[in-house]
Amino acid sequence: MAATFSAFLNVKTIDVLVVGGGVVGVTAALALQQRRLKVILVDQQSVATGCSFGNAGVIASSAFPFSAHYRMANLPATFLKPSSPAALNWTSAPRLLPWAIQYARATRPDIVRRDTSLLHELCRDALHSYEQLLGIDLPPINRCGYLAVHLTPSELGEATRLNSIRTSLGGAVRMVSGPDLVELEPAMDRLMAGATFFEGAAHVTDPAAFVTSLADVFVQRGGLLRYNRIQSLESKGNGEVAVRGTREHYSPRAVVLATGVHTNQLLVGCGHHIPIAAERGYHLELDIEPGFIRRPTALPSLGVVLTPSQRGLRIAGISHFGSPGLRARPKLLLYGLKRLRRLLPMLRPRPGFEPWTGERPTSPDSLPIVERIPGHRSIFVSCGHGHLGLTLAAVTARVTADMVMSISSDYSNQLSSQRFGLRKRDGNG
Ligand SMILES: Cc1cc2nc3c(=O)[nH]c(=O)nc-3n(C[C@H](O)[C@H](O)[C@H](O)COP(=O)(O)OP(=O)(O)OC[C@H]3O[C@@H](n4cnc5c(N)ncnc54)[C@H](O)[C@@H]3O)c2cc1C
């Protein structure tokens, strides 16, 4: 059954309103429903039309924060280099300053170590969390690992260093080359390079269809799905929240904002601000038959991942930073594809397809932000998943549901935006 929005709603039956039908909101709604709460899920458009529509489909088994790769001092040169997979929307720069200050702090070696360890812990829990949330209703997930191809000796050296950290953190990784690499992915034989194989990683071939299937399960289990743009929230004295939308209003006992890069717009009236940047990524469908590769294959120096898709193959990636709504530059991906075609000339855009773009909600330390809004006991947020929304959605869904139920969790401090040491804003910040 396709996810649809029904016309009738009895607002008195709602325990929790989840705003945002991306992968983070849909999984949060499922986790709250699993706690026997009556949940309504609302999106301004439809399920999986935001960033969750077009990602690379990887459920990662290991991840490093962005700050582990890019020192603050190197960022301007990285952004200016034409061949770089990371770019900045320079007109957004003044608004990104507070985020950049937090990013600079996140590059401190002790903080990088802490964040790397926590990210690995969260990734390890990713598949198990989906299984716990969905049980027999879990849509198909391909569990054949993930490959990162290293093109030069210096890339190989850096990968060896990172892999020793991954192994020390319990990650199942191994270096492969020559015949072992060709056996895993015969199409990669031309690259003649070494690669890292992540055995515990998994992928979905159509991320939008995956999220829509999860929303269908939510509806089948009794959840309500509505089409409505939420405009404002206000905490009421009785613990409920007055939620105003363009089509209807609600008075739930709790609200979870899973609104990705748009989250701060809804927090204005709460006097709270979350440090997230918009990090545009892009994808394009390639004109190649299904089966070209079996598993997602990343080329980290080009900032792209090739993922088996429903049509054949999708190229996805690029880190284009700015503030929400930043102007898209699809050429960043096309440039990456051009460089890739020097190695794999058979990879061409599929006729009739244009690059898709989505804005990742990215925190300064690459960790999600899950918290109860200070001074608002019934308003919660789950956002800032950056490059790992599909991977970590089911994990943070459980953390969110625990928080709403006032069940203490190891993660409530670690994932709160209080970790950035920000003070509560006065008035409309
Ligand atoms: C190119 C690319 C590749 C990626 N690859 C991967 C990958 O391989 N693995 C991985 O784990 N992650 C990947 N990601 C990251 C992942 O896609 C994101 O982290 C994730 O989609 C974020 O989900 P979200 O639910 O927070 O946001 P979104 O999917 O953007 O959902 C937010 C929703 O909120 C709704 N909304 C906003 N404001 C309102 C309002 N006022 N009222 C009602 N509704 C509202 C929007 O319509 C939207 O549907 C990739 C991202 C990109 C761009």
Coordinates of C-alpha atoms and ligand atoms in Angstrom, one line a residue:
M1 CA 0.0 0.0 0.0
A2 CA 1.4 3.4 -0.9
A3 CA 1.7 6.0 1.9
T4 CA -1.2 8.5 1.6
F5 CA -2.6 11.3 3.7
S6 CA -6.1 10.7 5.0
A7 CA -8.6 13.6 5.3
F8 CA -10.1 13.0 8.8
L9 CA -8.3 13.5 12.1
N10 CA -9.5 13.2 15.7
V11 CA -6.9 15.4 17.3
K12 CA -7.9 14.3 20.8
T13 CA -6.4 10.9 20.3
I14 CA -2.8 12.1 19.7
D15 CA 0.0 11.5 22.1
V16 CA 2.9 12.6 19.9
L17 CA 3.1 14.6 16.7
V18 CA 6.2 13.9 14.6
V19 CA 7.0 16.7 12.1
G20 CA 9.0 15.6 9.1
G21 CA 8.5 12.5 6.9
G22 CA 12.2 11.9 6.1
V23 CA 13.9 8.8 7.3
V24 CA 14.5 10.3 10.7
G25 CA 10.9 11.3 11.3
V26 CA 9.4 8.1 10.0
T27 CA 11.6 5.9 12.2
A28 CA 11.0 8.1 15.2
A29 CA 7.2 7.7 14.6
L30 CA 7.6 3.9 14.4
A31 CA 9.7 3.8 17.6
L32 CA 7.1 6.0 19.5
Q33 CA 4.3 3.7 18.2
Q34 CA 6.2 0.7 19.4
R35 CA 6.0 2.3 22.9
R36 CA 2.2 2.1 22.5
L37 CA 1.8 5.8 21.9
K38 CA -0.7 7.3 19.5
V39 CA 1.4 9.0 16.9
I40 CA 0.7 11.3 14.0
L41 CA 3.3 12.0 11.4
V42 CA 3.1 15.2 9.4
D43 CA 5.1 16.4 6.4
Q44 CA 4.7 19.5 4.3
Q45 CA 5.0 17.5 1.0
S46 CA 5.1 13.8 1.3
V47 CA 7.2 11.0 2.7
A48 CA 10.9 11.0 1.6
T49 CA 10.7 14.1 -0.5
G50 CA 13.5 15.9 1.4
C51 CA 17.1 14.8 1.7
S52 CA 16.0 11.2 2.4
F53 CA 14.8 10.9 -1.2
G54 CA 18.1 10.6 -3.0
N55 CA 21.0 9.5 -0.8
A56 CA 23.5 6.8 -1.7
G57 CA 21.6 4.2 0.2
V58 CA 24.5 3.0 2.4
I59 CA 23.9 1.8 5.9
A60 CA 27.5 2.3 7.1
S61 CA 29.3 0.1 9.6
S62 CA 32.0 2.7 10.4
A63 CA 32.2 6.5 10.1
F64 CA 34.6 9.3 11.0
P65 CA 33.5 12.8 11.7
F66 CA 34.2 15.4 8.9
S67 CA 36.5 17.1 11.4
A68 CA 38.8 14.0 11.3
H69 CA 39.6 14.7 7.7
Y70 CA 39.6 18.5 7.3
R71 CA 41.5 20.8 9.7
M72 CA 40.0 24.3 10.0
A73 CA 43.1 26.0 8.5
N74 CA 42.9 23.8 5.4
L75 CA 39.2 24.4 4.7
P76 CA 39.5 27.6 2.6
A77 CA 42.0 26.0 0.3
T78 CA 39.9 22.8 0.1
F79 CA 36.8 24.9 -0.9
L80 CA 38.7 26.9 -3.5
K81 CA 40.4 23.9 -5.2
P82 CA 38.5 23.2 -8.5
S83 CA 39.0 19.4 -8.2
S84 CA 37.8 19.3 -4.6
P85 CA 34.6 17.4 -3.7
A86 CA 34.0 19.9 -0.9
A87 CA 32.7 23.4 -1.7
L88 CA 31.3 26.5 0.1
N89 CA 28.5 28.8 -0.8
W90 CA 30.5 31.9 0.0
T91 CA 27.4 34.2 0.4
S92 CA 26.3 31.9 3.3
A93 CA 29.7 32.3 5.0
P94 CA 28.7 35.1 7.5
R95 CA 25.7 33.1 8.7
L96 CA 27.8 29.9 9.1
L97 CA 30.3 31.6 11.4
P98 CA 28.8 30.3 14.7
W99 CA 28.8 26.8 13.1
A100 CA 32.4 27.2 11.9
I101 CA 33.5 28.1 15.5
Q102 CA 31.9 24.9 16.7
Y103 CA 33.5 23.0 13.8
A104 CA 37.0 24.4 14.8
R105 CA 36.5 23.1 18.3
A106 CA 35.4 19.7 16.9
T107 CA 38.8 19.4 15.1
R108 CA 40.6 19.2 18.5
P109 CA 42.3 15.8 18.6
D110 CA 40.7 14.7 21.9
I111 CA 37.2 15.7 20.5
V112 CA 37.9 13.9 17.2
R113 CA 38.8 10.7 19.2
R114 CA 35.7 11.0 21.3
D115 CA 33.4 11.6 18.3
T116 CA 35.0 8.9 16.2
S117 CA 34.4 6.4 19.0
L118 CA 30.8 7.4 19.5
L119 CA 30.0 7.4 15.7
H120 CA 31.4 3.8 15.5
E121 CA 29.3 2.8 18.4
L122 CA 26.2 4.2 16.8
C123 CA 26.9 2.7 13.4
R124 CA 27.5 -0.7 15.0
D125 CA 23.9 -0.6 16.2
A126 CA 22.4 0.5 12.9
L127 CA 21.2 -2.7 11.4
H128 CA 20.1 -4.2 14.6
S129 CA 18.1 -1.1 15.4
Y130 CA 16.2 -1.4 12.1
E131 CA 15.5 -5.1 12.9
Q132 CA 14.2 -4.2 16.3
L133 CA 12.0 -1.5 14.9
L134 CA 10.5 -3.3 12.0
G135 CA 10.7 -7.0 12.8
I136 CA 9.3 -9.1 10.0
D137 CA 8.1 -5.8 8.3
L138 CA 11.7 -4.8 7.5
P139 CA 11.9 -4.0 3.7
P140 CA 14.8 -5.7 1.9
I141 CA 18.3 -4.6 2.8
N142 CA 21.3 -5.9 0.8
R143 CA 24.0 -7.1 3.2
C144 CA 27.0 -7.5 1.0
G145 CA 29.3 -4.8 2.5
Y146 CA 30.7 -1.7 1.1
L147 CA 34.0 -0.9 -0.8
A148 CA 36.1 2.2 -0.6
V149 CA 38.7 2.3 -3.5
H150 CA 42.0 4.1 -2.9
L151 CA 43.5 5.5 -6.1
T152 CA 47.0 6.5 -5.0
P153 CA 49.7 5.2 -2.6
S154 CA 49.1 8.2 -0.3
E155 CA 45.4 7.5 -0.2
L156 CA 46.3 3.9 0.6
G157 CA 48.6 5.0 3.4
E158 CA 45.9 7.2 4.9
A159 CA 43.3 4.3 4.6
T160 CA 45.7 2.0 6.4
R161 CA 46.0 4.5 9.3
L162 CA 42.2 4.9 9.5
N163 CA 41.6 1.2 9.2
S164 CA 43.7 0.5 12.3
I165 CA 41.5 2.9 14.2
R166 CA 38.4 1.2 12.8
T167 CA 39.7 -2.2 13.9
S168 CA 40.5 -0.9 17.4
L169 CA 36.9 0.3 17.6
G170 CA 35.5 -3.1 16.6
G171 CA 34.9 -2.4 12.9
A172 CA 35.1 -5.4 10.5
V173 CA 37.3 -4.0 7.8
R174 CA 40.1 -5.5 5.6
M175 CA 42.3 -4.2 2.8
V176 CA 41.8 -5.9 -0.5
S177 CA 43.8 -5.6 -3.7
G178 CA 44.6 -7.5 -7.0
P179 CA 42.6 -10.7 -7.5
D180 CA 40.7 -10.3 -4.2
L181 CA 39.4 -6.9 -5.3
V182 CA 38.5 -8.1 -8.8
E183 CA 36.6 -11.0 -7.3
L184 CA 34.6 -8.7 -5.1
E185 CA 33.9 -6.1 -7.9
P186 CA 35.1 -7.2 -11.4
A187 CA 34.2 -3.8 -12.8
M188 CA 36.9 -2.2 -10.6
D189 CA 39.8 -4.2 -12.2
R190 CA 40.7 -1.1 -14.3
L191 CA 41.4 0.9 -11.2
M192 CA 44.3 -1.3 -10.3
A193 CA 44.2 0.0 -6.7
G194 CA 43.8 -1.1 -3.2
A195 CA 40.5 -0.9 -1.4
T196 CA 39.0 -1.2 2.0
F197 CA 36.2 -3.7 2.4
F198 CA 33.6 -3.0 5.1
E199 CA 32.0 -6.4 5.7
G200 CA 29.3 -5.2 8.1
A201 CA 27.9 -2.5 5.8
A202 CA 24.6 -2.8 3.9
H203 CA 22.6 -0.9 1.4
V204 CA 19.2 -0.2 -0.2
T205 CA 18.8 0.3 -3.9
D206 CA 16.0 2.9 -3.6
P207 CA 16.3 5.0 -0.5
A208 CA 12.9 6.9 -1.2
A209 CA 11.1 3.6 -1.7
F210 CA 12.7 2.2 1.5
V211 CA 11.4 5.2 3.6
T212 CA 8.0 5.0 1.9
S213 CA 7.8 1.3 2.9
L214 CA 8.6 2.2 6.5
A215 CA 5.8 4.8 6.4
D216 CA 3.4 2.2 5.1
V217 CA 4.3 0.0 8.1
F218 CA 3.6 2.9 10.4
V219 CA 0.2 3.4 8.8
Q220 CA -0.6 -0.4 8.9
R221 CA 0.3 -0.4 12.6
G222 CA -2.3 2.3 13.2
G223 CA -0.3 5.5 12.7
L224 CA -1.8 8.6 11.0
L225 CA 0.0 10.4 8.2
R226 CA -1.0 13.9 7.3
Y227 CA 0.0 16.5 4.6
N228 CA 0.4 19.8 6.4
R229 CA 3.1 22.5 6.7
I230 CA 3.7 23.3 10.3
Q231 CA 4.1 27.0 11.0
S232 CA 4.6 27.4 14.7
L233 CA 4.8 25.6 18.1
E234 CA 3.9 26.9 21.5
S235 CA 4.2 25.1 24.9
K236 CA 1.0 25.3 26.9
G237 CA 0.7 25.4 30.7
N238 CA -0.9 21.9 30.8
G239 CA 2.1 20.3 29.1
E240 CA 0.5 20.1 25.7
V241 CA 1.9 21.9 22.7
A242 CA -0.2 24.2 20.5
V243 CA 0.9 23.3 16.9
R244 CA -0.3 25.5 14.0
G245 CA -0.2 24.3 10.5
T246 CA -1.4 25.7 7.2
R247 CA -4.2 23.0 7.0
E248 CA -5.0 22.0 10.6
H249 CA -3.8 22.6 14.1
Y250 CA -3.0 20.1 16.8
S251 CA -2.6 19.9 20.6
P252 CA -0.5 16.8 21.2
R253 CA 1.2 15.9 24.5
A254 CA 4.6 15.9 22.8
V255 CA 6.1 17.1 19.5
V256 CA 9.2 15.7 17.8
L257 CA 10.8 17.9 15.2
A258 CA 12.5 15.8 12.5
T259 CA 12.6 18.5 10.0
G260 CA 16.2 18.3 8.8
V261 CA 17.7 21.6 7.7
H262 CA 14.4 23.4 8.4
T263 CA 14.5 22.6 12.1
N264 CA 15.6 26.1 13.3
Q265 CA 12.7 27.8 11.6
L266 CA 10.3 26.0 13.9
L267 CA 12.5 26.6 17.0
V268 CA 12.4 30.4 16.6
G269 CA 9.5 30.8 19.0
C270 CA 11.2 28.4 21.5
G271 CA 14.2 30.7 22.0
H272 CA 16.5 27.8 21.0
H273 CA 18.9 27.4 18.0
I274 CA 20.6 24.3 16.9
P275 CA 24.0 24.5 15.1
I276 CA 23.3 22.8 11.8
A277 CA 24.6 23.8 8.4
A278 CA 23.0 22.7 5.1
E279 CA 25.4 20.5 3.2
R280 CA 24.1 19.9 -0.3
G281 CA 24.8 16.5 -1.9
Y282 CA 23.9 15.5 -5.5
H283 CA 23.1 12.3 -7.3
L284 CA 22.7 11.2 -10.9
E285 CA 21.5 8.0 -12.5
L286 CA 24.0 6.4 -14.8
D287 CA 23.4 4.7 -18.1
I288 CA 24.6 1.2 -17.2
E289 CA 22.8 -2.1 -16.8
P290 CA 22.0 -3.4 -13.3
G291 CA 24.8 -5.7 -12.1
F292 CA 27.7 -3.5 -13.1
I293 CA 28.7 -3.5 -9.4
R294 CA 27.1 -5.5 -6.5
R295 CA 27.7 -3.2 -3.6
P296 CA 28.2 0.5 -3.0
T297 CA 31.7 1.5 -4.0
A298 CA 33.2 4.8 -2.8
L299 CA 36.0 6.8 -4.3
P300 CA 36.8 9.0 -1.3
S301 CA 39.2 11.3 -3.2
L302 CA 36.4 12.2 -5.7
G303 CA 33.8 12.5 -2.9
V304 CA 31.4 10.1 -4.6
V305 CA 29.8 6.7 -4.1
L306 CA 28.6 4.4 -6.8
T307 CA 25.5 2.5 -5.6
P308 CA 23.6 -0.2 -7.4
S309 CA 20.2 1.4 -8.0
Q310 CA 16.8 0.2 -9.4
R311 CA 17.8 1.4 -12.9
G312 CA 21.4 0.3 -12.8
L313 CA 23.8 2.6 -11.0
R314 CA 23.6 5.9 -9.1
I315 CA 26.5 8.3 -8.5
A316 CA 26.0 10.3 -5.3
G317 CA 28.0 12.6 -3.1
I318 CA 29.8 16.0 -2.8
S319 CA 29.8 18.2 0.2
H320 CA 28.5 21.7 -0.7
F321 CA 28.2 23.8 2.5
G322 CA 25.9 26.8 3.1
S323 CA 22.9 27.9 4.9
P324 CA 19.5 26.3 4.2
G325 CA 18.2 27.1 0.7
L326 CA 21.7 27.6 -0.7
R327 CA 21.9 27.7 -4.5
A328 CA 22.6 24.3 -6.1
R329 CA 25.7 23.7 -8.2
P330 CA 25.1 20.4 -9.9
K331 CA 28.3 20.9 -11.9
L332 CA 30.2 19.9 -8.7
L333 CA 28.9 16.3 -9.2
L334 CA 29.3 16.4 -13.0
Y335 CA 32.9 17.4 -12.5
G336 CA 33.4 14.4 -10.2
L337 CA 31.8 12.2 -12.8
K338 CA 34.1 13.6 -15.5
R339 CA 37.2 12.7 -13.4
L340 CA 35.7 9.2 -12.7
R341 CA 35.2 8.6 -16.4
R342 CA 38.9 8.9 -16.9
L343 CA 39.1 5.6 -15.0
L344 CA 35.7 4.1 -16.0
P345 CA 34.8 5.7 -19.3
M346 CA 31.7 3.6 -19.7
L347 CA 29.9 5.6 -17.0
R348 CA 27.6 8.2 -18.6
P349 CA 24.6 10.1 -17.4
R350 CA 21.4 8.2 -18.2
P351 CA 19.6 10.1 -21.0
G352 CA 16.7 12.2 -19.6
F353 CA 18.0 12.4 -16.1
E354 CA 19.3 15.5 -14.4
P355 CA 21.3 15.7 -11.2
W356 CA 19.1 15.6 -8.1
T357 CA 20.2 17.6 -5.0
G358 CA 19.3 17.5 -1.3
E359 CA 20.4 19.4 1.8
R360 CA 22.0 17.2 4.5
P361 CA 21.4 18.6 8.0
T362 CA 25.0 18.7 9.2
S363 CA 26.1 19.3 12.8
P364 CA 29.7 20.7 13.5
D365 CA 30.9 17.4 14.9
S366 CA 29.0 15.0 12.4
L367 CA 26.9 13.5 15.3
P368 CA 23.1 13.8 15.3
I369 CA 21.4 16.2 17.7
V370 CA 18.6 14.6 19.8
E371 CA 17.3 16.5 22.7
R372 CA 14.4 17.9 24.7
I373 CA 14.3 21.7 24.0
P374 CA 15.4 23.6 27.2
G375 CA 12.5 25.2 28.9
H376 CA 9.9 23.2 26.8
R377 CA 9.3 19.9 28.4
S378 CA 7.1 18.5 25.6
I379 CA 9.2 19.6 22.5
F380 CA 12.0 17.4 21.2
V381 CA 14.3 17.4 18.1
S382 CA 16.1 14.8 16.2
C383 CA 18.2 16.2 13.4
G384 CA 21.8 16.9 12.2
H385 CA 22.4 13.4 10.9
G386 CA 24.6 14.8 8.1
H387 CA 26.0 11.9 5.9
L388 CA 24.5 9.2 8.1
G389 CA 20.7 9.8 8.2
L390 CA 19.8 6.5 6.6
T391 CA 22.4 4.7 8.8
L392 CA 21.5 6.2 12.1
A393 CA 17.8 6.9 11.8
A394 CA 16.6 3.7 13.7
V395 CA 19.3 4.3 16.4
T396 CA 18.2 7.9 17.1
A397 CA 14.6 6.9 16.8
R398 CA 15.1 4.7 19.9
V399 CA 16.9 7.5 21.7
T400 CA 14.1 9.9 20.8
A401 CA 11.4 7.6 22.0
D402 CA 13.2 7.0 25.3
M403 CA 13.5 10.7 25.8
V404 CA 9.8 11.3 25.1
M405 CA 9.0 8.5 27.6
S406 CA 11.5 10.1 30.1
I407 CA 13.6 6.9 30.1
S408 CA 17.2 7.8 30.8
S409 CA 19.6 6.8 28.1
D410 CA 23.4 6.9 27.8
Y411 CA 23.0 9.0 24.7
S412 CA 20.8 11.8 26.1
N413 CA 23.8 13.9 27.1
Q414 CA 26.1 12.8 24.3
L415 CA 23.6 13.8 21.6
S416 CA 22.3 16.9 23.2
S417 CA 23.2 20.3 21.6
Q418 CA 24.4 21.2 25.1
R419 CA 27.7 19.5 24.1
F420 CA 28.5 22.6 22.1
G421 CA 28.3 24.7 25.2
L422 CA 25.8 27.1 23.7
R423 CA 23.7 29.4 25.9
K424 CA 19.9 29.5 25.6
R425 CA 18.9 32.4 23.4
D426 CA 16.6 35.2 24.5
G427 CA 13.6 35.9 22.4
N428 CA 13.5 35.1 18.7
G429 CA 17.0 34.0 17.9
Ligands
LIG1 C1 23.9 12.8 -2.0 C2 23.6 12.3 -0.6 C3 24.0 11.0 -0.3 C4 23.8 10.5 1.0 N1 24.2 9.2 1.2 C5 23.9 8.7 2.4 C6 24.1 7.3 2.7 O1 24.6 6.6 1.8 N2 23.9 6.8 3.9 C7 23.3 7.6 4.9 O2 23.2 7.1 6.0 N3 23.0 8.9 4.7 C8 23.3 9.4 3.5 N4 23.0 10.7 3.2 C9 22.4 11.5 4.3 C10 20.9 11.3 4.5 O3 20.2 11.3 3.3 C11 20.4 12.4 5.4 O4 21.1 12.4 6.6 C12 18.9 12.1 5.8 O5 18.1 12.0 4.7 C13 18.3 13.2 6.7 O6 17.0 12.8 7.0 P1 16.0 13.8 7.8 O7 14.8 13.0 8.0 O8 16.7 14.4 8.9 O9 15.8 15.0 6.7 P2 14.8 15.0 5.4 O10 14.9 13.8 4.7 O11 15.2 16.3 4.7 O12 13.4 15.2 6.0 C14 12.9 16.3 6.6 C15 11.4 16.4 6.3 O13 10.8 17.5 7.1 C16 9.8 18.1 6.3 N5 9.6 19.4 6.8 C17 10.4 20.4 7.0 N6 9.8 21.5 7.5 C18 8.5 21.2 7.7 C19 7.4 21.9 8.2 N7 7.5 23.1 8.6 N8 6.2 21.2 8.2 C20 6.1 19.9 7.8 N9 7.1 19.2 7.3 C21 8.3 19.8 7.3 C22 10.4 18.1 4.9 O14 9.4 18.2 3.9 C23 11.2 16.8 4.8 O15 10.4 15.7 4.2 C24 23.2 11.3 2.0 C25 22.7 12.6 1.6 C26 22.9 13.1 0.3 C27 22.4 14.4 0.0

